[in-house]
XYZ file of C-alpha atoms in Angstrom:
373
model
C -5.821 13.529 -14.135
C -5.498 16.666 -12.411
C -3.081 19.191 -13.829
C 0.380 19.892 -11.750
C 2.929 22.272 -11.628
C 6.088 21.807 -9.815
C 8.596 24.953 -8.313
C 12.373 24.463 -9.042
C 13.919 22.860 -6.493
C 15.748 25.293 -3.853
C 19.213 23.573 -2.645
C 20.638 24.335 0.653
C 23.655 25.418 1.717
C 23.483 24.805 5.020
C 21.819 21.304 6.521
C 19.546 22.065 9.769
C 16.295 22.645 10.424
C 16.105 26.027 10.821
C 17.522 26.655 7.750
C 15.228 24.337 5.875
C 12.127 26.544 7.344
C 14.303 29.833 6.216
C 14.275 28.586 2.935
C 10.348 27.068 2.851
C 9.580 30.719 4.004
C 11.627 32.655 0.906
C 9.773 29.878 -1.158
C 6.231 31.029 -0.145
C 7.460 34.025 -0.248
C 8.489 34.226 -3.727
C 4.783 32.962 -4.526
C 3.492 35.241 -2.376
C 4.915 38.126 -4.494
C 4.169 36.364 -8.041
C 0.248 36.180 -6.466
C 0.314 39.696 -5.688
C 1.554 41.240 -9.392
C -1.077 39.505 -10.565
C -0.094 35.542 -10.802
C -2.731 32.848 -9.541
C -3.613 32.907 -6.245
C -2.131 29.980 -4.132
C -3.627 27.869 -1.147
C -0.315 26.700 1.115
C -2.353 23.413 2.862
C -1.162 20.752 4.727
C -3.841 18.328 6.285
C -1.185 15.877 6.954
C 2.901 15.013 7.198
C 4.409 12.125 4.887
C 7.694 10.874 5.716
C 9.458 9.083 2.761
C 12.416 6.372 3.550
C 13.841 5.616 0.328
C 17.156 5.998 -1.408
C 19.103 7.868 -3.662
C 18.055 6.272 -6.692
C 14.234 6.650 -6.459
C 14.407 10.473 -5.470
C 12.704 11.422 -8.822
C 9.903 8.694 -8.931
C 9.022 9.385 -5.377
C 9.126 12.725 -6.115
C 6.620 12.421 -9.388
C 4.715 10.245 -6.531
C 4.651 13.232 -4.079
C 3.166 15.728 -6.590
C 0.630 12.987 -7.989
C -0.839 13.101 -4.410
C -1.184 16.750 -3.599
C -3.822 17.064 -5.844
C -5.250 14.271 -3.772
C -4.275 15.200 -0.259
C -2.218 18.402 -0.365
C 0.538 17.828 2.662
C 4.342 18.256 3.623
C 6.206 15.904 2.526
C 9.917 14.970 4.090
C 11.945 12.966 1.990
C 15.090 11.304 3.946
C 17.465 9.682 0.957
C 20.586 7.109 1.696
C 23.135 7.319 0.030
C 25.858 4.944 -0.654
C 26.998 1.826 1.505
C 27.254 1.772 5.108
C 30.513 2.555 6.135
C 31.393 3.387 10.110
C 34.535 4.453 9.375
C 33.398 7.771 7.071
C 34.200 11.158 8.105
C 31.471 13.261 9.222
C 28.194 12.939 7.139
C 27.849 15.923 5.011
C 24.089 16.008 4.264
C 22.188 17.940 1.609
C 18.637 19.287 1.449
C 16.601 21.239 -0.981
C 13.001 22.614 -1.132
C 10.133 22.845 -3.302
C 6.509 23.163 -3.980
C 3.635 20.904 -5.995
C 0.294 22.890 -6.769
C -2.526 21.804 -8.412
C -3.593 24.158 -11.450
C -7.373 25.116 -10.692
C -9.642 26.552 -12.845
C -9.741 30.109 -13.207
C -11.257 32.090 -10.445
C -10.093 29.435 -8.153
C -6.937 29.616 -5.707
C -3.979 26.734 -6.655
C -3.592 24.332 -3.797
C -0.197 23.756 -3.245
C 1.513 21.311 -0.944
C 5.668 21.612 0.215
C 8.265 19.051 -0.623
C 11.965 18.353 1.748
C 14.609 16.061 0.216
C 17.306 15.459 2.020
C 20.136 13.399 1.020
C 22.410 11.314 3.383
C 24.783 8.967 2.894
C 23.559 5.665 4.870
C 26.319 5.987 8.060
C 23.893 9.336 8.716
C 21.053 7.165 9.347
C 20.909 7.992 12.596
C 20.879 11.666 11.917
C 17.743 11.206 10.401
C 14.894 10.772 12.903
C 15.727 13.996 14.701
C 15.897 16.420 11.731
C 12.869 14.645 10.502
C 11.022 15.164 14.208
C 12.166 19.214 13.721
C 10.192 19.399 10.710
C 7.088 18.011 10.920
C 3.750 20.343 10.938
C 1.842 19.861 14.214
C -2.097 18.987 14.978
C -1.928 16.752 11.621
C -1.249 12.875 11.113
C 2.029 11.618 10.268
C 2.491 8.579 8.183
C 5.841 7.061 7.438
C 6.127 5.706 3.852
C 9.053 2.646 3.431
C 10.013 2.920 0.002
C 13.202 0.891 0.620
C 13.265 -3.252 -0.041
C 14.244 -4.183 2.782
C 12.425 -4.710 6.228
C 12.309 -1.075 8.160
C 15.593 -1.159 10.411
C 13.651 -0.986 14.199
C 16.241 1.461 15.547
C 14.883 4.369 12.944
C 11.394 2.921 13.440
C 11.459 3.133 17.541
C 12.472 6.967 17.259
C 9.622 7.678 14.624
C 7.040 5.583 16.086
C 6.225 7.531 18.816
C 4.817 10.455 16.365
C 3.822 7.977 13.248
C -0.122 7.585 13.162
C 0.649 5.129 9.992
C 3.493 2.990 8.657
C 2.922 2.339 4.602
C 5.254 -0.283 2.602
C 5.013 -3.062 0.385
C 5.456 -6.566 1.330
C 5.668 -7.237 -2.306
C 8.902 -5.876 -3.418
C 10.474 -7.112 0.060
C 12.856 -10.136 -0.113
C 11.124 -13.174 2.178
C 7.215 -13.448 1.311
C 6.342 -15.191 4.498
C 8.830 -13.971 6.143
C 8.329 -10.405 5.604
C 4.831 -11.129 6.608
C 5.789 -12.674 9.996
C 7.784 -9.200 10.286
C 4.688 -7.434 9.595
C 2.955 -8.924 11.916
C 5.234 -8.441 14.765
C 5.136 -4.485 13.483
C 1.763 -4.704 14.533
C 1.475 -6.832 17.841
C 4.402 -4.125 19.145
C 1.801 -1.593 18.221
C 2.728 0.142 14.857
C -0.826 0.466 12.785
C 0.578 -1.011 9.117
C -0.451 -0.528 5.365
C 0.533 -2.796 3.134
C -0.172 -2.301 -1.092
C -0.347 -5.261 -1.883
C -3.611 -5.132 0.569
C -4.763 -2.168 -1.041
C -4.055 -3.469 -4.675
C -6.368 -6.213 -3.577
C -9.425 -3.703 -3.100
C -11.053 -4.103 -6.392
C -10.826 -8.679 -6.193
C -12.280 -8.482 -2.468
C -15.175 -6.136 -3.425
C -16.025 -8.010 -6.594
C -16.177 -11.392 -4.637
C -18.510 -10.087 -2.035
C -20.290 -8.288 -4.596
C -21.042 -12.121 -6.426
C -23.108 -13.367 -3.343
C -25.233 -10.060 -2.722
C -28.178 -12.045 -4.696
C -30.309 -14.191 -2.093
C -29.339 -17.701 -3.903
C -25.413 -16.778 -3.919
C -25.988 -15.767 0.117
C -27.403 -19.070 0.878
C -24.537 -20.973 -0.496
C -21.474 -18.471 1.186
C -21.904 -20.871 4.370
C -20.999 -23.879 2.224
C -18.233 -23.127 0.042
C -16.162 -26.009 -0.060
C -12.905 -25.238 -1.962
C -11.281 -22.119 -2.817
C -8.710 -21.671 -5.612
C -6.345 -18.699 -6.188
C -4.146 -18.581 -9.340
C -1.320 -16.027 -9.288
C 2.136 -15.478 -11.055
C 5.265 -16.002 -8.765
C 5.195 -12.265 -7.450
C 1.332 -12.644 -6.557
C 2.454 -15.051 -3.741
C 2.048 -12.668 -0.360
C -1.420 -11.666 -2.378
C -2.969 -14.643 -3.180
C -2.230 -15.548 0.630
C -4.019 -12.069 1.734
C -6.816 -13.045 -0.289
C -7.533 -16.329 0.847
C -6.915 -15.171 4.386
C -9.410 -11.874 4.220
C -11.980 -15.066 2.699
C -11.275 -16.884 5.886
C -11.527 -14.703 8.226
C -14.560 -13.342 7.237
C -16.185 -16.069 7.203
C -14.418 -17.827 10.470
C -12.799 -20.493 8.604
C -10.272 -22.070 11.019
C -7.085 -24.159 9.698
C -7.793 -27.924 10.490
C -4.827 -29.999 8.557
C -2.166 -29.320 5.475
C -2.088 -31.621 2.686
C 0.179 -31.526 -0.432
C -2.371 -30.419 -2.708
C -3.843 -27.872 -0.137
C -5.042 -26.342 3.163
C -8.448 -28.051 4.948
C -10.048 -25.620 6.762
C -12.835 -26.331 9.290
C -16.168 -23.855 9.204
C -18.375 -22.861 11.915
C -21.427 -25.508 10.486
C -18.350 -27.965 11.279
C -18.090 -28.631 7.191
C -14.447 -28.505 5.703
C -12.741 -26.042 3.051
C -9.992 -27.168 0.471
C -7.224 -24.474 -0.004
C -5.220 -24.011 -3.022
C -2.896 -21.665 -4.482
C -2.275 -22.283 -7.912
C 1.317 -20.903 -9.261
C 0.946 -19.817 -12.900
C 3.552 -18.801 -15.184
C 2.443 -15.726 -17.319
C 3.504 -12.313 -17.640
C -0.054 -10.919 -18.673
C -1.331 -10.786 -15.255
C -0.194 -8.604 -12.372
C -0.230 -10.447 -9.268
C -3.643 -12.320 -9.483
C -4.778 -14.430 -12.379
C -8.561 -15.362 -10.927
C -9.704 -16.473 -7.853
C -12.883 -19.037 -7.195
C -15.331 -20.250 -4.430
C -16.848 -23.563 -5.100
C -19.684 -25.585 -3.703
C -21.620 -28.709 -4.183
C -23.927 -27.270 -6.667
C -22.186 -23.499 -7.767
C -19.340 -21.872 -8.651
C -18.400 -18.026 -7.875
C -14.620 -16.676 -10.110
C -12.961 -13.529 -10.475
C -10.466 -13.338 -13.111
C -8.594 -11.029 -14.761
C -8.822 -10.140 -18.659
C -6.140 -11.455 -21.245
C -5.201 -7.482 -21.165
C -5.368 -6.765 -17.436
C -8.038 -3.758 -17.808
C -11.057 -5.425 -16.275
C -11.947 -7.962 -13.638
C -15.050 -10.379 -14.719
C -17.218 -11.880 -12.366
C -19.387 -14.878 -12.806
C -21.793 -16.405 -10.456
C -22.832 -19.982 -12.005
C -25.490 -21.807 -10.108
C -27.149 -25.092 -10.740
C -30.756 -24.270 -12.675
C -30.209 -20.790 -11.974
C -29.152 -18.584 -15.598
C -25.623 -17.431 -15.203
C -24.680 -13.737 -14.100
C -21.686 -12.599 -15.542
C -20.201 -9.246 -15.410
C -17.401 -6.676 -15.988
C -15.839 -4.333 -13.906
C -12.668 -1.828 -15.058
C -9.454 -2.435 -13.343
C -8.493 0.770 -11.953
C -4.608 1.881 -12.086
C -3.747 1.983 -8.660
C 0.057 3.580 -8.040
C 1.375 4.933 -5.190
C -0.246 7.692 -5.160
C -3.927 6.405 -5.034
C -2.853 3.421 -2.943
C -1.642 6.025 0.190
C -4.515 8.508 -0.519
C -7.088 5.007 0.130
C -4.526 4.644 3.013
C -5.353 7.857 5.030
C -9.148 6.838 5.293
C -7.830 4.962 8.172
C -6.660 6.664 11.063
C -4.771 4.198 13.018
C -4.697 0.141 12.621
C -6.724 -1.381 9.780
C -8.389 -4.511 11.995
C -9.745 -6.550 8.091
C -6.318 -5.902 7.044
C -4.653 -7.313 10.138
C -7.340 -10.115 10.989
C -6.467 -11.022 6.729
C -2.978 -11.352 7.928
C -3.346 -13.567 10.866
C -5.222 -16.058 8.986
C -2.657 -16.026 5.924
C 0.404 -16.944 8.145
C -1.802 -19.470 9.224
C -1.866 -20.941 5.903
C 1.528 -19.925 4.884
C 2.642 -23.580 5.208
C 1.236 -24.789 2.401
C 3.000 -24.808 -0.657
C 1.875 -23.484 -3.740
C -0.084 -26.193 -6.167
C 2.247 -26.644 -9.693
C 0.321 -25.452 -12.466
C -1.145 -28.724 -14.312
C 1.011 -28.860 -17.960
């Protein structure tokens, strides 16, 4: 982990944009001056803008969050806070803002790079305030990616004045109230055009590439056309994953939904054969999301599952006269921080991602299997 140093915050006295750039410019200032009498040298670099929606209560983590990815992606970060309840009938909004700066500590000899933090804080009737201080401060020539912190859908009003500049719109479906529903709002996000990121999609990196990773031998290959049932075990919380999962499975392999039966989805492939469906809900609180995941055929069997302790995935390729292969892979920790830096690979719309989507709302009327007692 990369060492960090955060500036005291500066706090505003005065609310507008030009007075937030008055005080980012005393800030570098003041570094400036420290650099000059013989402090570290500092790098000011931005290479792109991340706009936080979130609320009062999660200032700090976000915050931690913020400085966490500098040292990944060194950018300015605008923080917009509600406050409160809605209430129309509130006197004028008084807002507040402060300023400050996250900076990697190099090694010595090298400059630190630093990054710029705005918080402001606004009770929720200001919402509307928001978008056009927000606009005022961005840097231009660099990406801007909106990050929904909040757990409820994004409201469309802020969204349709922030869309216009936002290259990327980052939240997660799993803390949302809805599961499919949220997902059928996700996907209407996209067909109006918004490119989305989800973390749950992202947390599911590490099970997608050790699946595809089981059939790179030449015997595993041969059988990926035949698969006949797939099985995903998750807690309660895994649901929107496990149906990610299944539908990235499908539509890579152009699995189409044919008929829903209590026990499962039948899906028809291209050789015209059929594939069982089944989410299995599990009730533990070792696992995070997924439990194990497996592809089945007539004559082998290809799982993913996750250790008692949650620190490794194993995956196990078991063919018919063929010695098993069974391996283990870490688990990395994947926060917020790691999850947006994977996030900015993509420039605009993420077509797996959305293609994974599709297919899962095509499933999403099947109900979960009960565990068997």
């Amino acid at each position: 982990m990369t060492d960090l140093f955060t500036t005291p915050s500066m706090r505003l006295t005065q609310v507008d944009a030009g007075a937030i750039e008055r005080e980012l410019a005393r800030l570098w200032s003041a570094a400036t001056k420290t650099e000059q009498t013989g402090g570290v040298a500092l790098m000011r670099a931005c290479v792109f803008n991340l706009v936080v929606l979130t609320d009062a209560a999660h200032v700090a983590p976000v915050t931690n969050i913020i400085a966490r990815l500098t040292a990944l992606r060194p950018h300015r970060a605008i923080v917009a806070a509600l406050d409160g309840d809605d209430d129309a009938t509130a006197p004028q909004p008084r807002l507040e803002a402060w300023v400050q700066a996250h900076c990697t500590l190099a090694p010595p000899g090298r400059p630190q790079v630093c990054g710029e933090q705005i918080t402001i804080m606004a009770p929720r009737a200001a919402g509307p305030y928001i978008p056009g201080i927000v606009l005022s401060l961005l840097e231009p020539d660099v990406p801007v990616v909106l990050w929904w912190t909040l757990d409820r859908l994004p409201d469309h009003a802020l969204l349709a004045n922030l869309q216009p500049v936002a290259d990327r719109l980052i939240l997660d479906t799993a803390r949302m109230p809805g599961g499919v529903d949220t997902l059928h709002a996700v996907r209407s996000l996209i067909d109006a055009g918004v490119a989305v990121g989800d973390f749950v999609w992202g947390r599911l990196t590490p099970w997608r590439e050790q699946i595809a990773q089981l059939f790179d031998a030449p015997p595993a290959l041969r059988r990926l056309r035949s698969i006949e049932r797939v099985t995903i075990s998750h807690v309660p919380r895994g649901a929107t994953a496990a149906l990610l999962l299944v539908g990235w499975i499908a539509a890579r392999l152009d699995w189409r939904p044919s008929k829903v039966h209590h026990t499962g989805a039948v899906l028809s492939r291209p050789d015209g054969g059929s594939v069982r469906i089944e989410r299995v809900e599990v009730a533990t609180e070792t696992a995070d999301d997924l439990v194990s995941a497996a592809l089945e055929t007539t004559d082998a069997r290809f799982t993913v599952t996750r250790s008692a302790t949650g620190s490794h995935l194993v995956a196990c390729a078991i063919i018919d006269d063929l010695t098993p292969i069974e391996r283990a892979v870490h688990l990395p920790t994947l926060d917020a921080a790691t999850l947006i830096a994977d996030e900015l690979r993509l420039a605009h719309h993420d077509p797996i991602y959305e293609a994974a989507l599709r297919q899962a709302l095509d499933l999403a009327k099947q109900q979960p299997t009960p565990a068997p007692e």
